[in-house]
mmCIF file of C-alpha atoms and ligand atoms in Angstrom:
data_model
loop_
_atom_site.group_PDB
_atom_site.id
_atom_site.type_symbol
_atom_site.label_atom_id
_atom_site.label_comp_id
_atom_site.label_asym_id
_atom_site.label_seq_id
_atom_site.Cartn_x
_atom_site.Cartn_y
_atom_site.Cartn_z
ATOM 1 C CA MET A 223 61.794 151.478 169.706
ATOM 2 C CA ARG A 224 60.563 151.528 166.005
ATOM 3 C CA GLU A 225 59.394 148.256 164.405
ATOM 4 C CA LEU A 226 59.488 147.930 160.576
ATOM 5 C CA ARG A 227 58.251 145.422 158.169
ATOM 6 C CA ASP A 228 59.611 143.832 155.051
ATOM 7 C CA VAL A 229 62.920 146.334 155.088
ATOM 8 C CA ALA A 230 65.507 146.277 152.372
ATOM 9 C CA LEU A 231 68.735 145.426 153.615
ATOM 10 C CA SER A 232 70.189 146.809 150.738
ATOM 11 C CA ASP A 233 69.715 150.184 151.924
ATOM 12 C CA ARG A 234 71.665 149.404 155.278
ATOM 13 C CA THR A 235 74.722 147.568 154.044
ATOM 14 C CA THR A 236 77.599 149.678 152.382
ATOM 15 C CA PHE A 237 77.804 146.998 149.744
ATOM 16 C CA GLY A 238 74.290 148.050 148.746
ATOM 17 C CA LEU A 239 73.412 144.424 148.326
ATOM 18 C CA GLY A 240 70.809 142.049 150.820
ATOM 19 C CA GLY A 241 67.365 141.452 150.316
ATOM 20 C CA PRO A 242 64.419 142.369 152.563
ATOM 21 C CA ALA A 243 64.343 141.563 156.444
ATOM 22 C CA ALA A 244 61.011 140.332 157.545
ATOM 23 C CA ARG A 245 60.797 142.604 160.831
ATOM 24 C CA LEU A 246 63.387 145.337 161.844
ATOM 25 C CA LEU A 247 63.485 146.868 165.017
ATOM 26 C CA GLU A 248 65.680 149.942 165.555
ATOM 27 C CA VAL A 249 66.563 150.636 169.245
ATOM 28 C CA ASP A 250 68.095 153.749 170.514
ATOM 29 C CA THR A 251 68.964 152.854 174.096
ATOM 30 C CA ALA A 252 70.826 150.150 175.689
ATOM 31 C CA GLU A 253 67.631 149.001 177.696
ATOM 32 C CA ASP A 254 65.633 148.591 174.339
ATOM 33 C CA LEU A 255 68.601 146.738 172.620
ATOM 34 C CA VAL A 256 68.757 144.445 175.728
ATOM 35 C CA ARG A 257 64.374 144.157 175.583
ATOM 36 C CA ALA A 258 64.505 143.361 171.789
ATOM 37 C CA VAL A 259 66.689 140.908 171.928
ATOM 38 C CA THR A 260 66.014 139.036 174.787
ATOM 39 C CA GLU A 261 62.159 138.895 173.306
ATOM 40 C CA VAL A 262 63.662 137.584 169.915
ATOM 41 C CA ASP A 263 65.420 135.050 171.691
ATOM 42 C CA ALA A 264 62.659 133.920 173.971
ATOM 43 C CA SER A 265 60.399 133.740 170.580
ATOM 44 C CA GLY A 266 63.000 131.215 168.992
ATOM 45 C CA GLU A 267 63.377 133.632 165.851
ATOM 46 C CA PRO A 268 66.378 133.978 164.160
ATOM 47 C CA LEU A 269 68.037 137.293 165.321
ATOM 48 C CA LEU A 270 70.692 139.701 163.096
ATOM 49 C CA VAL A 271 72.019 142.619 165.078
ATOM 50 C CA LEU A 272 72.857 145.075 162.549
ATOM 51 C CA GLY A 273 75.553 148.112 163.163
ATOM 52 C CA GLY A 274 76.617 150.205 160.394
ATOM 53 C CA GLY A 275 76.278 147.256 157.707
ATOM 54 C CA SER A 276 80.003 148.114 156.633
ATOM 55 C CA ASN A 277 81.058 144.357 157.081
ATOM 56 C CA LEU A 278 78.174 142.741 156.159
ATOM 57 C CA VAL A 279 77.302 140.323 153.137
ATOM 58 C CA VAL A 280 73.403 139.483 153.572
ATOM 59 C CA ALA A 281 71.697 137.066 150.711
ATOM 60 C CA ASP A 282 69.733 138.378 147.841
ATOM 61 C CA ALA A 283 66.689 136.370 149.397
ATOM 62 C CA GLY A 284 67.271 138.362 152.545
ATOM 63 C CA PHE A 285 66.547 137.661 156.408
ATOM 64 C CA ALA A 286 63.659 135.841 157.067
ATOM 65 C CA GLY A 287 63.864 136.899 161.149
ATOM 66 C CA THR A 288 64.228 139.809 162.975
ATOM 67 C CA VAL A 289 66.756 142.427 162.424
ATOM 68 C CA VAL A 290 67.543 144.505 165.588
ATOM 69 C CA ALA A 291 68.840 147.962 164.426
ATOM 70 C CA VAL A 292 71.246 149.486 166.919
ATOM 71 C CA ARG A 293 71.168 153.369 167.154
ATOM 72 C CA THR A 294 72.217 153.612 170.989
ATOM 73 C CA ARG A 295 74.017 156.873 171.447
ATOM 74 C CA GLY A 296 76.291 157.988 174.208
ATOM 75 C CA PHE A 297 80.203 159.549 174.600
ATOM 76 C CA GLU A 298 81.370 159.933 178.036
ATOM 77 C CA VAL A 299 85.059 160.776 179.310
ATOM 78 C CA PHE A 300 86.348 159.980 182.210
ATOM 79 C CA ALA A 301 89.704 161.961 182.818
ATOM 80 C CA ASP A 302 92.141 161.126 185.078
ATOM 81 C CA GLY A 303 96.013 162.922 185.134
ATOM 82 C CA ASP A 304 97.024 162.224 181.756
ATOM 83 C CA ARG A 305 94.854 159.145 180.671
ATOM 84 C CA ALA A 306 91.179 159.081 179.869
ATOM 85 C CA ASP A 307 89.054 156.418 179.767
ATOM 86 C CA VAL A 308 86.044 156.825 177.334
ATOM 87 C CA GLU A 309 82.853 154.961 177.250
ATOM 88 C CA ILE A 310 81.127 154.862 174.128
ATOM 89 C CA ALA A 311 77.695 153.424 173.187
ATOM 90 C CA ALA A 312 77.458 150.601 170.570
ATOM 91 C CA GLY A 313 75.616 152.612 168.044
ATOM 92 C CA GLU A 314 77.855 155.526 168.034
ATOM 93 C CA PRO A 315 79.368 155.835 164.667
ATOM 94 C CA TRP A 316 82.590 154.847 164.979
ATOM 95 C CA ASP A 317 84.293 157.824 162.702
ATOM 96 C CA GLU A 318 82.291 160.383 164.711
ATOM 97 C CA ALA A 319 83.819 158.994 168.451
ATOM 98 C CA VAL A 320 87.456 159.402 166.417
ATOM 99 C CA ALA A 321 86.673 162.596 165.297
ATOM 100 C CA ARG A 322 85.390 163.629 168.977
ATOM 101 C CA CYS A 323 88.695 161.674 170.620
ATOM 102 C CA VAL A 324 90.969 163.728 168.274
ATOM 103 C CA ALA A 325 89.025 167.030 168.939
ATOM 104 C CA GLU A 326 89.393 166.621 172.570
ATOM 105 C CA GLY A 327 93.146 165.669 172.387
ATOM 106 C CA LEU A 328 92.729 162.078 173.261
ATOM 107 C CA ALA A 329 95.461 159.896 171.599
ATOM 108 C CA GLY A 330 95.292 156.330 170.449
ATOM 109 C CA VAL A 331 92.417 155.890 167.645
ATOM 110 C CA GLU A 332 93.889 158.582 165.334
ATOM 111 C CA CYS A 333 94.878 156.158 163.059
ATOM 112 C CA LEU A 334 91.284 154.347 162.859
ATOM 113 C CA SER A 335 90.263 157.259 161.251
ATOM 114 C CA GLY A 336 87.740 157.029 158.278
ATOM 115 C CA ILE A 337 86.542 153.517 159.084
ATOM 116 C CA PRO A 338 82.876 153.273 158.429
ATOM 117 C CA GLY A 339 80.389 151.405 160.810
ATOM 118 C CA LEU A 340 79.633 151.838 164.437
ATOM 119 C CA VAL A 341 81.423 151.643 167.624
ATOM 120 C CA GLY A 342 80.045 147.856 168.817
ATOM 121 C CA ALA A 343 81.385 146.299 165.592
ATOM 122 C CA THR A 344 84.831 147.395 166.334
ATOM 123 C CA PRO A 345 86.269 144.964 169.125
ATOM 124 C CA MET A 346 84.514 142.087 167.311
ATOM 125 C CA GLN A 347 86.874 141.874 164.601
ATOM 126 C CA ASN A 348 89.361 143.903 166.359
ATOM 127 C CA VAL A 349 89.482 146.754 163.770
ATOM 128 C CA GLY A 350 92.622 148.024 162.721
ATOM 129 C CA ALA A 351 94.734 150.433 160.339
ATOM 130 C CA TYR A 352 97.890 151.926 160.155
ATOM 131 C CA GLY A 353 99.250 150.480 162.823
ATOM 132 C CA GLN A 354 96.451 150.703 165.520
ATOM 133 C CA ASP A 355 93.920 148.135 166.235
ATOM 134 C CA VAL A 356 91.327 148.893 168.869
ATOM 135 C CA SER A 357 92.974 145.939 171.206
ATOM 136 C CA GLN A 358 95.373 148.479 172.115
ATOM 137 C CA THR A 359 92.702 150.787 173.692
ATOM 138 C CA VAL A 360 89.674 148.843 174.483
ATOM 139 C CA VAL A 361 89.759 148.183 178.508
ATOM 140 C CA ARG A 362 86.247 146.659 178.764
ATOM 141 C CA VAL A 363 83.325 145.836 176.378
ATOM 142 C CA ARG A 364 79.778 145.782 178.162
ATOM 143 C CA VAL A 365 77.630 143.093 176.404
ATOM 144 C CA LEU A 366 74.499 140.865 176.513
ATOM 145 C CA ASP A 367 75.297 137.126 177.137
ATOM 146 C CA ARG A 368 72.276 136.199 175.272
ATOM 147 C CA GLU A 369 73.241 132.015 176.508
ATOM 148 C CA ALA A 370 73.422 133.512 180.211
ATOM 149 C CA GLY A 371 70.753 136.016 179.819
ATOM 150 C CA LEU A 372 72.386 138.580 181.483
ATOM 151 C CA GLU A 373 74.749 141.875 180.990
ATOM 152 C CA ARG A 374 78.542 141.300 181.608
ATOM 153 C CA ASP A 375 81.791 143.556 181.134
ATOM 154 C CA LEU A 376 84.613 141.565 179.186
ATOM 155 C CA ASP A 377 88.129 142.827 179.935
ATOM 156 C CA ARG A 378 90.904 142.851 177.384
ATOM 157 C CA ASP A 379 91.505 139.358 178.277
ATOM 158 C CA ALA A 380 88.132 137.758 177.891
ATOM 159 C CA CYS A 381 88.041 139.468 174.266
ATOM 160 C CA ALA A 382 91.074 137.389 173.646
ATOM 161 C CA PHE A 383 92.021 140.095 170.869
ATOM 162 C CA GLY A 384 93.750 138.672 167.650
ATOM 163 C CA TYR A 385 94.503 139.851 163.908
ATOM 164 C CA ARG A 386 90.887 140.744 162.755
ATOM 165 C CA THR A 387 89.583 138.426 165.314
ATOM 166 C CA SER A 388 88.260 138.097 169.282
ATOM 167 C CA ALA A 389 86.192 136.361 171.568
ATOM 168 C CA LEU A 390 83.106 138.244 170.229
ATOM 169 C CA LYS A 391 83.874 137.248 166.510
ATOM 170 C CA GLY A 392 82.148 134.376 164.749
ATOM 171 C CA SER A 393 79.686 133.749 167.917
ATOM 172 C CA SER A 394 76.366 134.683 168.352
ATOM 173 C CA ARG A 395 76.700 134.834 172.050
ATOM 174 C CA TYR A 396 77.510 138.412 172.628
ATOM 175 C CA VAL A 397 75.891 141.748 171.639
ATOM 176 C CA VAL A 398 78.194 144.547 172.377
ATOM 177 C CA LEU A 399 76.229 147.585 174.708
ATOM 178 C CA SER A 400 79.252 149.874 175.168
ATOM 179 C CA VAL A 401 82.976 149.772 174.529
ATOM 180 C CA ARG A 402 85.632 151.735 176.892
ATOM 181 C CA LEU A 403 88.639 152.778 175.690
ATOM 182 C CA ARG A 404 91.874 153.846 177.575
ATOM 183 C CA LEU A 405 93.434 156.810 175.728
ATOM 184 C CA ARG A 406 96.421 159.256 176.313
ATOM 185 C CA ARG A 407 95.482 163.070 177.036
ATOM 186 C CA SER A 408 97.827 164.336 174.201
ATOM 187 C CA ARG A 409 97.692 166.449 171.256
ATOM 188 C CA LEU A 410 100.347 164.243 169.625
ATOM 189 C CA ALA A 411 100.237 160.858 168.115
ATOM 190 C CA SER A 412 103.696 159.641 168.812
ATOM 191 C CA GLY A 413 105.099 155.569 167.966
ATOM 192 C CA LEU A 414 103.162 155.591 164.902
ATOM 193 C CA ARG A 415 104.670 152.656 162.856
ATOM 194 C CA TYR A 416 103.119 152.160 159.173
ATOM 195 C CA ALA A 417 105.438 152.838 156.797
ATOM 196 C CA GLU A 418 103.075 154.185 154.638
ATOM 197 C CA LEU A 419 101.652 156.451 157.129
ATOM 198 C CA GLU A 420 105.268 157.795 158.106
ATOM 199 C CA ARG A 421 105.925 158.692 154.744
ATOM 200 C CA ALA A 422 103.088 160.238 154.061
ATOM 201 C CA LEU A 423 103.267 162.533 157.110
ATOM 202 C CA GLY A 424 107.665 162.843 156.699
ATOM 203 C CA ALA A 425 107.571 161.813 160.556
ATOM 204 C CA ASP A 426 106.480 159.406 163.350
ATOM 205 C CA GLU A 427 105.239 161.762 165.557
ATOM 206 C CA ALA A 428 102.490 164.519 164.531
ATOM 207 C CA PRO A 429 99.392 166.521 165.853
ATOM 208 C CA LEU A 430 96.402 163.882 166.024
ATOM 209 C CA ALA A 431 94.228 166.130 163.638
ATOM 210 C CA THR A 432 97.251 165.872 161.326
ATOM 211 C CA VAL A 433 97.354 162.111 161.523
ATOM 212 C CA ARG A 434 93.627 161.982 161.139
ATOM 213 C CA ASP A 435 93.632 163.998 158.125
ATOM 214 C CA VAL A 436 96.677 162.401 156.245
ATOM 215 C CA VAL A 437 94.923 158.218 157.249
ATOM 216 C CA ILE A 438 91.526 159.771 155.599
ATOM 217 C CA ALA A 439 93.458 160.999 152.718
ATOM 218 C CA LEU A 440 95.315 157.283 152.313
ATOM 219 C CA ARG A 441 92.110 155.825 152.743
ATOM 220 C CA ARG A 442 90.042 157.647 149.996
ATOM 221 C CA ALA A 443 92.858 156.955 147.512
ATOM 222 C CA LYS A 444 92.391 153.093 148.126
ATOM 223 C CA GLY A 445 88.305 153.779 147.955
ATOM 224 C CA MET A 446 88.203 152.723 151.662
ATOM 225 C CA VAL A 447 85.802 155.677 152.796
ATOM 226 C CA VAL A 448 82.645 155.716 152.247
ATOM 227 C CA ASP A 449 81.585 157.913 149.245
ATOM 228 C CA PRO A 450 78.238 157.292 147.526
ATOM 229 C CA ALA A 451 79.841 159.334 144.551
ATOM 230 C CA ASP A 452 82.571 156.392 144.090
ATOM 231 C CA ALA A 453 81.559 152.824 143.484
ATOM 232 C CA ASP A 454 84.736 151.861 144.659
ATOM 233 C CA THR A 455 83.302 152.452 148.128
ATOM 234 C CA ARG A 456 80.314 150.172 147.930
ATOM 235 C CA SER A 457 82.563 147.411 149.380
ATOM 236 C CA ALA A 458 83.127 146.066 152.863
ATOM 237 C CA GLY A 459 86.832 147.221 152.937
ATOM 238 C CA SER A 460 89.161 144.569 152.944
ATOM 239 C CA PHE A 461 86.950 141.569 151.617
ATOM 240 C CA PHE A 462 89.657 138.674 152.434
ATOM 241 C CA VAL A 463 91.794 139.007 155.463
ATOM 242 C CA ASN A 464 95.913 138.920 155.062
ATOM 243 C CA PRO A 465 97.105 135.275 155.629
ATOM 244 C CA VAL A 466 99.332 134.901 158.388
ATOM 245 C CA LEU A 467 101.467 131.874 157.677
ATOM 246 C CA THR A 468 104.267 129.882 159.457
ATOM 247 C CA ALA A 469 108.016 130.767 158.794
ATOM 248 C CA GLU A 470 107.642 127.593 156.586
ATOM 249 C CA ALA A 471 104.788 128.207 154.438
ATOM 250 C CA HIS A 472 106.050 131.553 154.102
ATOM 251 C CA ALA A 473 109.123 130.163 152.340
ATOM 252 C CA ALA A 474 107.198 127.550 150.300
ATOM 253 C CA LEU A 475 105.222 130.370 149.071
ATOM 254 C CA CYS A 476 108.378 132.611 148.128
ATOM 255 C CA ALA A 477 109.856 129.394 146.492
ATOM 256 C CA ARG A 478 106.758 129.334 144.393
ATOM 257 C CA VAL A 479 106.519 132.922 143.472
ATOM 258 C CA GLU A 480 110.409 132.874 142.540
ATOM 259 C CA ARG A 481 109.332 130.047 139.972
ATOM 260 C CA LEU A 482 106.574 131.918 138.471
ATOM 261 C CA THR A 483 108.220 135.058 138.379
ATOM 262 C CA PRO A 484 112.229 135.262 138.747
ATOM 263 C CA GLY A 485 112.995 137.913 141.052
ATOM 264 C CA ALA A 486 109.837 138.685 142.635
ATOM 265 C CA ALA A 487 108.551 138.186 146.242
ATOM 266 C CA PRO A 488 105.196 138.557 147.695
ATOM 267 C CA ALA A 489 104.743 141.652 149.919
ATOM 268 C CA SER A 490 105.209 140.593 153.404
ATOM 269 C CA PHE A 491 105.043 141.834 157.078
ATOM 270 C CA PRO A 492 106.900 139.754 159.827
ATOM 271 C CA GLU A 493 105.067 139.280 163.051
ATOM 272 C CA SER A 494 106.262 139.315 166.614
ATOM 273 C CA ASP A 495 105.733 135.308 166.923
ATOM 274 C CA GLY A 496 107.759 134.470 163.899
ATOM 275 C CA ARG A 497 104.823 134.050 161.616
ATOM 276 C CA VAL A 498 105.028 135.998 158.509
ATOM 277 C CA LYS A 499 101.480 138.088 157.430
ATOM 278 C CA VAL A 500 101.361 138.396 153.359
ATOM 279 C CA SER A 501 99.219 140.682 151.503
ATOM 280 C CA ALA A 502 96.369 139.350 150.029
ATOM 281 C CA GLY A 503 95.832 142.297 147.740
ATOM 282 C CA TRP A 504 99.070 141.259 146.303
ATOM 283 C CA LEU A 505 98.321 137.441 146.416
ATOM 284 C CA ILE A 506 94.799 138.251 144.311
ATOM 285 C CA GLU A 507 96.576 140.983 141.803
ATOM 286 C CA ARG A 508 99.504 138.525 141.097
ATOM 287 C CA ALA A 509 96.958 135.242 140.649
ATOM 288 C CA GLY A 510 95.420 137.248 137.522
ATOM 289 C CA PHE A 511 93.000 139.295 139.205
ATOM 290 C CA ALA A 512 93.443 143.187 138.056
ATOM 291 C CA LYS A 513 91.642 145.870 139.673
ATOM 292 C CA GLY A 514 88.390 146.165 137.919
ATOM 293 C CA HIS A 515 88.191 142.329 137.227
ATOM 294 C CA ALA A 516 84.153 141.787 137.128
ATOM 295 C CA HIS A 517 81.806 138.871 137.511
ATOM 296 C CA GLY A 518 78.260 140.371 136.708
ATOM 297 C CA GLY A 519 77.557 143.841 138.560
ATOM 298 C CA CYS A 520 80.593 142.979 141.146
ATOM 299 C CA SER A 521 84.358 143.573 140.884
ATOM 300 C CA VAL A 522 87.456 143.938 142.461
ATOM 301 C CA SER A 523 87.766 147.646 142.898
ATOM 302 C CA THR A 524 89.420 149.971 140.580
ATOM 303 C CA LYS A 525 91.865 151.088 143.784
ATOM 304 C CA HIS A 526 92.929 148.512 145.931
ATOM 305 C CA ALA A 527 92.851 144.572 144.551
ATOM 306 C CA LEU A 528 91.653 143.537 148.615
ATOM 307 C CA ALA A 529 88.615 145.284 148.189
ATOM 308 C CA LEU A 530 85.502 143.832 146.054
ATOM 309 C CA THR A 531 82.620 145.772 145.329
ATOM 310 C CA ASN A 532 79.279 146.416 144.061
ATOM 311 C CA ARG A 533 79.089 148.545 140.759
ATOM 312 C CA GLY A 534 75.429 149.149 141.479
ATOM 313 C CA GLN A 535 73.763 146.556 139.682
ATOM 314 C CA GLY A 536 75.181 143.868 141.409
ATOM 315 C CA THR A 537 73.913 140.976 143.613
ATOM 316 C CA THR A 538 75.025 138.993 146.337
ATOM 317 C CA ALA A 539 75.103 136.118 143.939
ATOM 318 C CA ASP A 540 77.634 137.701 141.926
ATOM 319 C CA LEU A 541 79.848 138.891 144.818
ATOM 320 C CA VAL A 542 79.778 135.646 146.144
ATOM 321 C CA ALA A 543 80.623 134.190 142.781
ATOM 322 C CA LEU A 544 83.354 136.666 142.124
ATOM 323 C CA ALA A 545 85.137 135.724 145.784
ATOM 324 C CA ARG A 546 85.068 132.316 144.881
ATOM 325 C CA GLU A 547 86.656 132.746 141.674
ATOM 326 C CA ILE A 548 89.630 134.745 143.532
ATOM 327 C CA ARG A 549 89.795 132.110 146.389
ATOM 328 C CA ALA A 550 90.336 129.292 144.092
ATOM 329 C CA GLY A 551 92.467 131.313 141.707
ATOM 330 C CA VAL A 552 94.732 132.292 144.735
ATOM 331 C CA ARG A 553 94.994 128.778 145.816
ATOM 332 C CA ALA A 554 95.801 127.406 142.300
ATOM 333 C CA THR A 555 98.732 129.758 141.805
ATOM 334 C CA PHE A 556 100.115 129.991 145.503
ATOM 335 C CA GLY A 557 98.657 127.429 147.780
ATOM 336 C CA VAL A 558 97.372 130.003 149.834
ATOM 337 C CA GLU A 559 93.775 130.007 151.262
ATOM 338 C CA LEU A 560 91.996 133.112 151.506
ATOM 339 C CA VAL A 561 89.533 133.674 154.401
ATOM 340 C CA PRO A 562 86.731 136.179 153.900
ATOM 341 C CA GLU A 563 86.548 139.041 156.592
ATOM 342 C CA PRO A 564 82.849 140.217 156.545
ATOM 343 C CA VAL A 565 80.156 138.291 158.117
ATOM 344 C CA LEU A 566 78.220 136.496 155.980
ATOM 345 C CA VAL A 567 74.716 136.219 156.460
ATOM 346 C CA GLY A 568 72.338 133.357 154.485
ATOM 347 C CA VAL A 569 75.403 132.582 152.278
ATOM 348 C CA ALA A 570 78.949 130.616 152.532
ATOM 349 C CA LEU A 571 81.762 130.903 150.346
HETATM 350 N N1 LIG B 652 98.582 145.698 147.882
HETATM 351 C C1 LIG B 652 98.890 144.818 145.904
HETATM 352 N N2 LIG B 652 97.554 145.548 145.494
HETATM 353 C C2 LIG B 652 96.383 146.354 145.831
HETATM 354 C C3 LIG B 652 96.877 146.922 147.224
HETATM 355 C C4 LIG B 652 97.812 146.359 148.034
HETATM 356 O O1 LIG B 652 99.620 144.395 145.748
HETATM 357 O O2 LIG B 652 95.587 146.399 145.309
HETATM 358 C C5 LIG B 652 99.928 144.910 148.076
HETATM 359 C C6 LIG B 652 101.042 146.424 148.258
HETATM 360 O O3 LIG B 652 102.310 145.279 148.765
HETATM 361 C C7 LIG B 652 101.075 146.687 149.806
HETATM 362 C C8 LIG B 652 100.360 146.159 150.582
HETATM 363 O O4 LIG B 652 99.446 145.236 149.784
HETATM 364 O O5 LIG B 652 102.373 147.588 149.879
HETATM 365 C C9 LIG B 652 99.525 146.472 151.596
HETATM 366 O O6 LIG B 652 98.119 147.475 151.290
HETATM 367 P P1 LIG B 652 97.706 148.240 152.351
HETATM 368 O O7 LIG B 652 98.501 149.167 152.975
HETATM 369 O O8 LIG B 652 96.669 148.759 151.444
HETATM 370 O O9 LIG B 652 96.979 147.027 153.181
HETATM 371 P P2 LIG B 652 96.094 145.954 153.278
HETATM 372 O O10 LIG B 652 97.095 144.790 153.730
HETATM 373 O O11 LIG B 652 95.592 145.593 152.036
HETATM 374 C C10 LIG B 652 95.210 146.334 155.511
HETATM 375 C C11 LIG B 652 93.753 146.343 156.270
HETATM 376 C C12 LIG B 652 92.809 147.307 156.203
HETATM 377 C C13 LIG B 652 93.837 148.690 156.795
HETATM 378 C C14 LIG B 652 94.926 148.696 155.658
HETATM 379 C C15 LIG B 652 95.799 149.826 156.377
HETATM 380 C C16 LIG B 652 93.730 143.773 156.163
HETATM 381 C C17 LIG B 652 92.627 142.886 155.865
HETATM 382 N N3 LIG B 652 93.266 144.903 155.906
HETATM 383 O O12 LIG B 652 94.918 146.151 154.359
HETATM 384 O O13 LIG B 652 91.743 147.386 156.625
HETATM 385 O O14 LIG B 652 93.196 149.805 156.155
HETATM 386 O O15 LIG B 652 95.645 147.591 156.093
HETATM 387 O O16 LIG B 652 96.289 149.567 157.189
HETATM 388 O O17 LIG B 652 94.025 143.795 157.276
HETATM 389 C C18 LIG B 652 89.792 146.254 156.425
HETATM 390 O O18 LIG B 652 89.928 145.720 157.379
HETATM 391 O O19 LIG B 652 88.558 146.231 156.405
HETATM 392 C C19 LIG B 652 90.635 147.302 156.140
HETATM 393 C C20 LIG B 652 90.129 148.307 154.916
#
């Protein structure tokens, strides 16, 4: 365990934003992670558990408590016939874990290639992309339950996964120690169901490695693969979740859009429960926030309207002002309330 003082959090978030942390503990083992969190809790100090910093907005004033930075490693495969369980430590970079699954012929997470951040964060917001999300493969999450003061296993039901949410999101009760995925032993990805991906592949099945390459290329074109040379990637991916509307609310939105622009319709994706997911990126652009629209040093990505970015000299205050402006504009134009996706520390929209 390493203890650091007065650490710039801007160096540890993909936004490149955030003031200093008074104290930061880097932990390399699950035992040290549990020990560090338990000690901070006992002292009554505020705690921030930091993974890859890829879904995090930290105030310019920083964090006046202890940050525990998860650096635990571990990847173990338990093969059984045509399936394999993989137990992955919370601190493993997610994309390295995906690359390894693809290389070892383990199917189920290949569409989740190119996503930044660490494994431990993936069940929290049920990370998803291109037709897969981790709730389809997570069978168990090992956590430290800070309320009970003990380690527990949460099975899939206890995780209560939903679109970009779970029982672990929005609560500081659980610290993820490791994640167990149940994958299929196959070199082929099948049952692909994301129109953009199928179009790019020209098929609904393909070798895992091909799917991985194509997904990364699609993401890169949207500025969704972290690249220091590309300011559009200085972001937290999607800044807002896509609103999921009741059929009535969706019909009202369509009528409103038709009145504003005859013949137009919001990009919409029906859910299995009758509700309809609408594209927040579409709403943002049509509300008048073009790609590149700026507020101080932050702007809408020039590649994807749903990503807000720090152009280099931005501050968290700029980012929050931009997000508020967009939320208010979408509300005024369409009557739809956008909800932010990243974890906000020391700031509120
Ligand atoms: N669109 C626009 N303008 C844009 C971008 C998109 O109008 O600038 C419209 C288009 O109609 C497009 C539709 O939005 O067809 C959907 O766009 P896209 O396929 O890029 O997906 P998304 O809904 O914007 C979601 C996830 C992404 C994930 C992609 C691909 C959420 C909040 N975001 O984005 O996840 O990579 O699908 O599956 O669900 C993330 O969560 O951080 C993230 C990057």
